[in-house]
mmCIF file of C-alpha atoms in Angstrom:
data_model
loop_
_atom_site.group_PDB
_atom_site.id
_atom_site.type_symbol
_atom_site.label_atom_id
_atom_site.label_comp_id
_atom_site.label_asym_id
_atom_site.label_seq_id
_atom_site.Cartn_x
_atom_site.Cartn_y
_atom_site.Cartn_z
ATOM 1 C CA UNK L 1441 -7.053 14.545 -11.734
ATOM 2 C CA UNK L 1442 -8.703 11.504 -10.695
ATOM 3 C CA UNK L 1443 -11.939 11.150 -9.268
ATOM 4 C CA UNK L 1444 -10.736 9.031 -6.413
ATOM 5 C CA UNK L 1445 -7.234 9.149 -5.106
ATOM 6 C CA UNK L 1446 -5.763 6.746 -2.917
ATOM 7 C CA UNK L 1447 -2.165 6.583 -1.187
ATOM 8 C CA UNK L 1448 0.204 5.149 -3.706
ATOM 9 C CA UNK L 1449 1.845 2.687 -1.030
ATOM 10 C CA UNK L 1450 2.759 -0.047 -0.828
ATOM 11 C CA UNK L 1451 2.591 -0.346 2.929
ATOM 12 C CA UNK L 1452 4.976 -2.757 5.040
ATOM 13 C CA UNK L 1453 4.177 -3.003 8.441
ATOM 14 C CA UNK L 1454 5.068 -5.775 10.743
ATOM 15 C CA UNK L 1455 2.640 -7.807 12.815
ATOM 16 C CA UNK L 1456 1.014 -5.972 15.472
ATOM 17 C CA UNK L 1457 1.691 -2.309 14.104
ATOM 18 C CA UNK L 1458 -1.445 0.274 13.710
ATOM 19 C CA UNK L 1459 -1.727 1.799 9.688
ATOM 20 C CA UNK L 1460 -3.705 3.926 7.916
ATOM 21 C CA UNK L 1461 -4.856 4.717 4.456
ATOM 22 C CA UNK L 1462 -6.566 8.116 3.005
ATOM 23 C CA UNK L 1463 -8.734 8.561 -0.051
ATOM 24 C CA UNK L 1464 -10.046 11.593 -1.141
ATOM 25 C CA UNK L 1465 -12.688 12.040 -3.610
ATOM 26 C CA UNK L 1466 -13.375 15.277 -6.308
ATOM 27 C CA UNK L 1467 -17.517 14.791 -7.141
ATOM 28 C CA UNK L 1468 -18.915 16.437 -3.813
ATOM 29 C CA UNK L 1469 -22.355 14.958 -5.065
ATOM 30 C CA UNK L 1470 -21.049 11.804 -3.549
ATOM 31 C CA UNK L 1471 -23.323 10.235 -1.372
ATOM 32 C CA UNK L 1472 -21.936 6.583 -0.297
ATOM 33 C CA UNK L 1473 -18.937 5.696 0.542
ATOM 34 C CA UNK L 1474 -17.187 2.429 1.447
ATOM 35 C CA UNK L 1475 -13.671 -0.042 1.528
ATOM 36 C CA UNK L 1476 -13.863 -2.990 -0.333
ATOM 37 C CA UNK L 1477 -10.412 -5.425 -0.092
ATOM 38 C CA UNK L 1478 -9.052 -7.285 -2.996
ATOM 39 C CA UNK L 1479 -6.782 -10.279 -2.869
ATOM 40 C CA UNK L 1480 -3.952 -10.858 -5.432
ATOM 41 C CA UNK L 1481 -5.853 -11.677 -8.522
ATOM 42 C CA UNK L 1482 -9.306 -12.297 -7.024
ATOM 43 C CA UNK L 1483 -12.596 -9.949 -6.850
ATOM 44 C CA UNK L 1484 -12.984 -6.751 -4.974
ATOM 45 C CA UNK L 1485 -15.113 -7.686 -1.611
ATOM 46 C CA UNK L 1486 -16.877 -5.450 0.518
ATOM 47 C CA UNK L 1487 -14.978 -4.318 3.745
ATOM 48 C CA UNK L 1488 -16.763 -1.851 5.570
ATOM 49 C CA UNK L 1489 -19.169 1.200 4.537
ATOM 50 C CA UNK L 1490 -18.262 4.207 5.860
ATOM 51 C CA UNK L 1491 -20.471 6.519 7.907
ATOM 52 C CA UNK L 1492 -20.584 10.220 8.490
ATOM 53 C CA UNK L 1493 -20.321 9.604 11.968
ATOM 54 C CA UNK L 1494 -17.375 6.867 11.750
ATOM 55 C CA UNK L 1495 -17.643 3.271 12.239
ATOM 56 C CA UNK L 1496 -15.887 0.412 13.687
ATOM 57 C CA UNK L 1497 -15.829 -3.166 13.028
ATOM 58 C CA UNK L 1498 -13.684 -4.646 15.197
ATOM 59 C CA UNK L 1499 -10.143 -4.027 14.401
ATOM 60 C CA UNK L 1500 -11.074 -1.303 11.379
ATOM 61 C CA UNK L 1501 -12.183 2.063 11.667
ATOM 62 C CA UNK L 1502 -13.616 4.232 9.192
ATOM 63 C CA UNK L 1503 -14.281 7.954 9.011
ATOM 64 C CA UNK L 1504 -15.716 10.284 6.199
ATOM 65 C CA UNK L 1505 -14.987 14.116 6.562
ATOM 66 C CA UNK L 1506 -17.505 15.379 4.059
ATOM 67 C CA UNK L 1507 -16.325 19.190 4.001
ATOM 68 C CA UNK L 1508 -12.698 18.295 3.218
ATOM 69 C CA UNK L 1509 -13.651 15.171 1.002
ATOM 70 C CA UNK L 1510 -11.480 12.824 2.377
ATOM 71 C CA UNK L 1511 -12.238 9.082 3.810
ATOM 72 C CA UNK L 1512 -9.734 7.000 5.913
ATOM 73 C CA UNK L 1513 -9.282 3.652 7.093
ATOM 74 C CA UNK L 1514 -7.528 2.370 10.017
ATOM 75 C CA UNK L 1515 -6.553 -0.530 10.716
ATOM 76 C CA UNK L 1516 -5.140 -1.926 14.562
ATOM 77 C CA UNK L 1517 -3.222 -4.867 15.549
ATOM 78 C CA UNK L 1518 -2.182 -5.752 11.835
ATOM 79 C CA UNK L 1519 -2.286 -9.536 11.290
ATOM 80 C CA UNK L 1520 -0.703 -11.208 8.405
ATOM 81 C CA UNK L 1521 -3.945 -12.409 6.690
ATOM 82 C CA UNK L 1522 -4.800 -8.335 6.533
ATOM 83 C CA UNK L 1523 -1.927 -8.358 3.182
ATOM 84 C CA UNK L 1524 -4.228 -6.931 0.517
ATOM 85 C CA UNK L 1525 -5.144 -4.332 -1.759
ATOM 86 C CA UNK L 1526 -7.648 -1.990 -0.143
ATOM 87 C CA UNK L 1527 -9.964 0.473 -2.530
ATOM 88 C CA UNK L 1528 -11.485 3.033 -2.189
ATOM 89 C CA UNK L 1529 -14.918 3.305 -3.413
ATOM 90 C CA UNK L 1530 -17.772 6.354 -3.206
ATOM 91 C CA UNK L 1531 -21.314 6.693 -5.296
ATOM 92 C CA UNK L 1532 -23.609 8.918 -6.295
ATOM 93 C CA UNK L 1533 -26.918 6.981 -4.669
ATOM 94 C CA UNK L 1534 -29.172 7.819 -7.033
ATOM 95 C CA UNK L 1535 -26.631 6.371 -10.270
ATOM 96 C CA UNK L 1536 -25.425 3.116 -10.640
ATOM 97 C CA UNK L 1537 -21.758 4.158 -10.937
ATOM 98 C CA UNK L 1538 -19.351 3.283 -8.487
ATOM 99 C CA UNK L 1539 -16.050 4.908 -8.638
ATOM 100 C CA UNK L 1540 -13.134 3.226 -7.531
ATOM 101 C CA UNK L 1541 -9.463 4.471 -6.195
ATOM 102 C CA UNK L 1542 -6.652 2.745 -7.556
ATOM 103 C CA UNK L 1543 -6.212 0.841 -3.993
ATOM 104 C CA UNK L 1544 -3.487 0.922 -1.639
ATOM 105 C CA UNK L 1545 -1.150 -2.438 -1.240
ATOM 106 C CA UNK L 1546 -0.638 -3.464 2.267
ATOM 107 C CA UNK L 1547 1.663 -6.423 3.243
ATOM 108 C CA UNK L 1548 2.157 -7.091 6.548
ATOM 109 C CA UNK L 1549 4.967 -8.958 7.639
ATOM 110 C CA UNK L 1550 5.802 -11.592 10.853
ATOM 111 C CA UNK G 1048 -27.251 -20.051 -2.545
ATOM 112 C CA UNK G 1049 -24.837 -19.601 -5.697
ATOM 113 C CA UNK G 1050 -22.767 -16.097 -5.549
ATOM 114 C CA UNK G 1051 -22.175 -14.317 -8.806
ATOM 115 C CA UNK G 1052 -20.495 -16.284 -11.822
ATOM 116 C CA UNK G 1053 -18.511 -15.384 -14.274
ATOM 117 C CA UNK G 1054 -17.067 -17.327 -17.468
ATOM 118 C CA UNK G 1055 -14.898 -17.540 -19.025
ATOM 119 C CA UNK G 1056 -12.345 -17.418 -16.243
ATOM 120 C CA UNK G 1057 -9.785 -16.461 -18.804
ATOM 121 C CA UNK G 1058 -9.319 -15.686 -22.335
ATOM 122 C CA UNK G 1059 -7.144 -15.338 -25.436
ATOM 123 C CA UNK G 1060 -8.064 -13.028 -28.439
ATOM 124 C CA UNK G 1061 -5.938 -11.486 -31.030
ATOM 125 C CA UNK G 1062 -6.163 -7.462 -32.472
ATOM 126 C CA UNK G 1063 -9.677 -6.684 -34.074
ATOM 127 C CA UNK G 1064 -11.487 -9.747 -32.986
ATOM 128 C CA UNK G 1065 -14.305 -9.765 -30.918
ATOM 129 C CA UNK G 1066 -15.253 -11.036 -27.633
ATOM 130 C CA UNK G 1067 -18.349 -12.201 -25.189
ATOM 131 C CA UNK G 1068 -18.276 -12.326 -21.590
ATOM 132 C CA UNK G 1069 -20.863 -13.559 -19.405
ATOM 133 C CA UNK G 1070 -22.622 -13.360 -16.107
ATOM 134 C CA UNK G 1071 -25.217 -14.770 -13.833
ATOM 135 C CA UNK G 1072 -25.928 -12.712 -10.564
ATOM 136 C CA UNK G 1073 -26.494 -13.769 -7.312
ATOM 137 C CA UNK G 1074 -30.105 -15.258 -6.509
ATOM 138 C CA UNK G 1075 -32.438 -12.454 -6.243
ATOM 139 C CA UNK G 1076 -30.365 -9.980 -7.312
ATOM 140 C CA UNK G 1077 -31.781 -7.878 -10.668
ATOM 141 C CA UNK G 1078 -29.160 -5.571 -11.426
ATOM 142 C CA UNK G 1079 -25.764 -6.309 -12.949
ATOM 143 C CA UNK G 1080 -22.873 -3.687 -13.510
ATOM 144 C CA UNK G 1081 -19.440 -4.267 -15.730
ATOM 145 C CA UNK G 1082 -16.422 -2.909 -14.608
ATOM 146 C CA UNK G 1083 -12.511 -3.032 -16.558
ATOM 147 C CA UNK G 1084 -9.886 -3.482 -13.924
ATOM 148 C CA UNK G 1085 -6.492 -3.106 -15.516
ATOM 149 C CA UNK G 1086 -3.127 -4.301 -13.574
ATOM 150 C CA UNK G 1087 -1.798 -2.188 -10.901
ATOM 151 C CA UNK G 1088 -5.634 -0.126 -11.338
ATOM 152 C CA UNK G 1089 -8.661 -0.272 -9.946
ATOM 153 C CA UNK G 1090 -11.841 -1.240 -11.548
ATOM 154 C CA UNK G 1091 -13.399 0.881 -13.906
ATOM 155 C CA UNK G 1092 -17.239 0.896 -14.576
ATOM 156 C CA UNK G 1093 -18.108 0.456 -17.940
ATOM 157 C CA UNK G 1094 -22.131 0.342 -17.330
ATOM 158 C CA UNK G 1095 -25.317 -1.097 -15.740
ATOM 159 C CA UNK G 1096 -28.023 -3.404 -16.792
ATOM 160 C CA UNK G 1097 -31.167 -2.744 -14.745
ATOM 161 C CA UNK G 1098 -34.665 -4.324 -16.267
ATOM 162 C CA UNK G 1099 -32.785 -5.671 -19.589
ATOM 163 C CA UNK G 1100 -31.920 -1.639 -20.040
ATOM 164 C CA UNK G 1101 -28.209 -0.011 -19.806
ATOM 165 C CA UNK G 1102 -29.060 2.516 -17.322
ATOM 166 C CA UNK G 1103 -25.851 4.018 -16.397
ATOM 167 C CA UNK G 1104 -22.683 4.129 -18.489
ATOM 168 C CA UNK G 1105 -19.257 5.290 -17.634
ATOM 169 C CA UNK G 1106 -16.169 6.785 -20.240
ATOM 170 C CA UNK G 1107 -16.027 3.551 -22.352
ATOM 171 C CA UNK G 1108 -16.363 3.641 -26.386
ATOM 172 C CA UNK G 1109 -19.255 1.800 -28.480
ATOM 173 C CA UNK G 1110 -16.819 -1.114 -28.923
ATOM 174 C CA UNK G 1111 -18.161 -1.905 -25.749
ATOM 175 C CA UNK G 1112 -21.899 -3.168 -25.549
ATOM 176 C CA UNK G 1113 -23.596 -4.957 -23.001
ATOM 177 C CA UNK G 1114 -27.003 -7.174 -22.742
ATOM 178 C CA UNK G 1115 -29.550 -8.290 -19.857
ATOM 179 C CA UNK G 1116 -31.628 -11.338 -20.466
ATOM 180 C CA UNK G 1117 -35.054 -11.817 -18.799
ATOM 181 C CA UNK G 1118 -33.579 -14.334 -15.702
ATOM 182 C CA UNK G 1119 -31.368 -11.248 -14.846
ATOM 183 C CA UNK G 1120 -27.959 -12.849 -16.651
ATOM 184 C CA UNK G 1121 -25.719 -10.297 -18.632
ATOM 185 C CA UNK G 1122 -23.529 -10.235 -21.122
ATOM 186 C CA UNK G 1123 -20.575 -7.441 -22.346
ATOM 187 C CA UNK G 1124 -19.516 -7.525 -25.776
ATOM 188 C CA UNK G 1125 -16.050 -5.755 -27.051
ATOM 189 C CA UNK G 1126 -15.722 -5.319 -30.843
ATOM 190 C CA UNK G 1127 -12.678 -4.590 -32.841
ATOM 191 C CA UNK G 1128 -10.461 -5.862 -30.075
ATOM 192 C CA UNK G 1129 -7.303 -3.308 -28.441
ATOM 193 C CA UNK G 1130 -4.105 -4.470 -27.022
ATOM 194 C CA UNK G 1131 -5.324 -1.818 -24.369
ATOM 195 C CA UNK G 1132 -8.338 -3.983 -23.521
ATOM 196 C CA UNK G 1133 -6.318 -6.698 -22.012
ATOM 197 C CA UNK G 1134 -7.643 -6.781 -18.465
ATOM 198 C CA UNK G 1135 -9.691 -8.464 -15.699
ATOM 199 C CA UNK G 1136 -13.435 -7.680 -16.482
ATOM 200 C CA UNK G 1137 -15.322 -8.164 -13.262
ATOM 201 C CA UNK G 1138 -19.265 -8.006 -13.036
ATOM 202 C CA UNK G 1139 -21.259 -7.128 -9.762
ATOM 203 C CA UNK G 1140 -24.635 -7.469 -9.224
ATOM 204 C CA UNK G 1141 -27.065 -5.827 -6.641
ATOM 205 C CA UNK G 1142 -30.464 -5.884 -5.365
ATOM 206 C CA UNK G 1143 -32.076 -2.937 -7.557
ATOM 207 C CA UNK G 1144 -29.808 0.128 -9.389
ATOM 208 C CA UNK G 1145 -29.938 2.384 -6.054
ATOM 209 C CA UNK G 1146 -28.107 -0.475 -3.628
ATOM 210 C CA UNK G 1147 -25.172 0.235 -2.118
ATOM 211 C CA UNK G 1148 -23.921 -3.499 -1.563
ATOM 212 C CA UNK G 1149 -22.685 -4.945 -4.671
ATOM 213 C CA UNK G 1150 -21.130 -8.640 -4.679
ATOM 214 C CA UNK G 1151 -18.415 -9.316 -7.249
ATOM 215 C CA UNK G 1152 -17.810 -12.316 -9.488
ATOM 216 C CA UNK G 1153 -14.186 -13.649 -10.015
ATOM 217 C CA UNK G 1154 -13.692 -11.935 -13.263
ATOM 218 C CA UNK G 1155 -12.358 -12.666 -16.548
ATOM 219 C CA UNK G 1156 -8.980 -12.758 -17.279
ATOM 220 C CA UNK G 1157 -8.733 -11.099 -21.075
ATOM 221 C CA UNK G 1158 -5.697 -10.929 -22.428
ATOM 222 C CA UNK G 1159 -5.528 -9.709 -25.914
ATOM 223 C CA UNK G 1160 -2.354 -10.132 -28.309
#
């Protein structure tokens, strides 16, 4: 089993819709957690971090639900620029490693 | 205020050859981590560089060795060169070994035949 699972996807929603993605994660030494995005064939960049509490930036909402291990994304009013890969990623603070999901593919469509 | 570089931006190697990939971090930052991203995957850490030390390593063999240099660059090394190791190799560097943040480079494109 994987350390960090993701929704297989890929997602097609049109313009406008509301979707979300899950992640769950297996080390429950985890500490940080976050979202980065990654463009067709360009670097993974940081999205959101992602709070015990939950936390919104703008259109994207985040929530971690440390007793069942699991970490979702939302995302509102989809806009076509939002087509990406979106990873999951949580850490150990006190290591260097980050450990990535496989990502989930959203295209969203006019 | 340059963000983190990586060259090459691709490369060509056949079986059993080796390879070096480099990386400058972003101004002021002091740590740099390797990761292996193959297609349809996510990235993969393969280790840290912290104070010209590998301080963290993840489930990669000793074909795979790394270097810091005293003005923070890195480089990864692969020996003995897989078909399997044909992938994007992306660094990321961060202020210190604890930080969350990490900025990525573009990555290089390795494609080994």
């Amino acid at each position: 089993r994987k350390e960090v699972e993701q929704d297989p996807g890929p997602f097609n929603v049109p313009e406008g819709a509301t979707v979300a993605f899950n992640c769950t994660y297996s080390n429950s030494a985890s500490q940080s957690f976050f979202w980065y995005r990654q463009d067709c064939r360009k670097e993974p960049k940081l999205l959101m971090s992602v709070y015990s509490s939950g936390n919104e930036d703008g259109r994207f909402t985040a929530q971690l639900n440390r007793a069942s291990q699991y970490i979702s994304l939302l995302i509102r009013d989809s806009k076509l620029s939002d087509s990406a890969t979106y990873l999951c990623v949580v850490k150990n603070t006190n290591a260097g490693k980050s450990t990535f999901g496989d990502g989930t593919t959203l295209t969203v469509k006019p | 205020d340059a963000g983190v570089t990586q060259s090459p931006t691709h490369l060509i190697k056949t079986r059993g050859q080796q390879v070096t990939l480099r990386c400058s971090p972003k101004s002021g930052h002091d740590t740099v981590s390797w990761y292996q991203q193959a297609l349809g995957q996510g990235p993969q850490f393969i280790f840290q560089y912290y104070e010209e030390e590998e301080r963290q390593r993840g489930n990669f063999p000793d074909r795979f060795s790394g270097h810091q240099f005293p003005n923070y660059s890195s480089e990864l090394n692969v020996n003995a060169l897989l078909l399997g190791d044909s992938a994007l190799y992306l660094c990321a560097s961060s202020l210190g070994p604890g930080e969350n943040i990490q900025y990525f480079g573009a990555g290089t494109r390795l494609s080994v035949l």
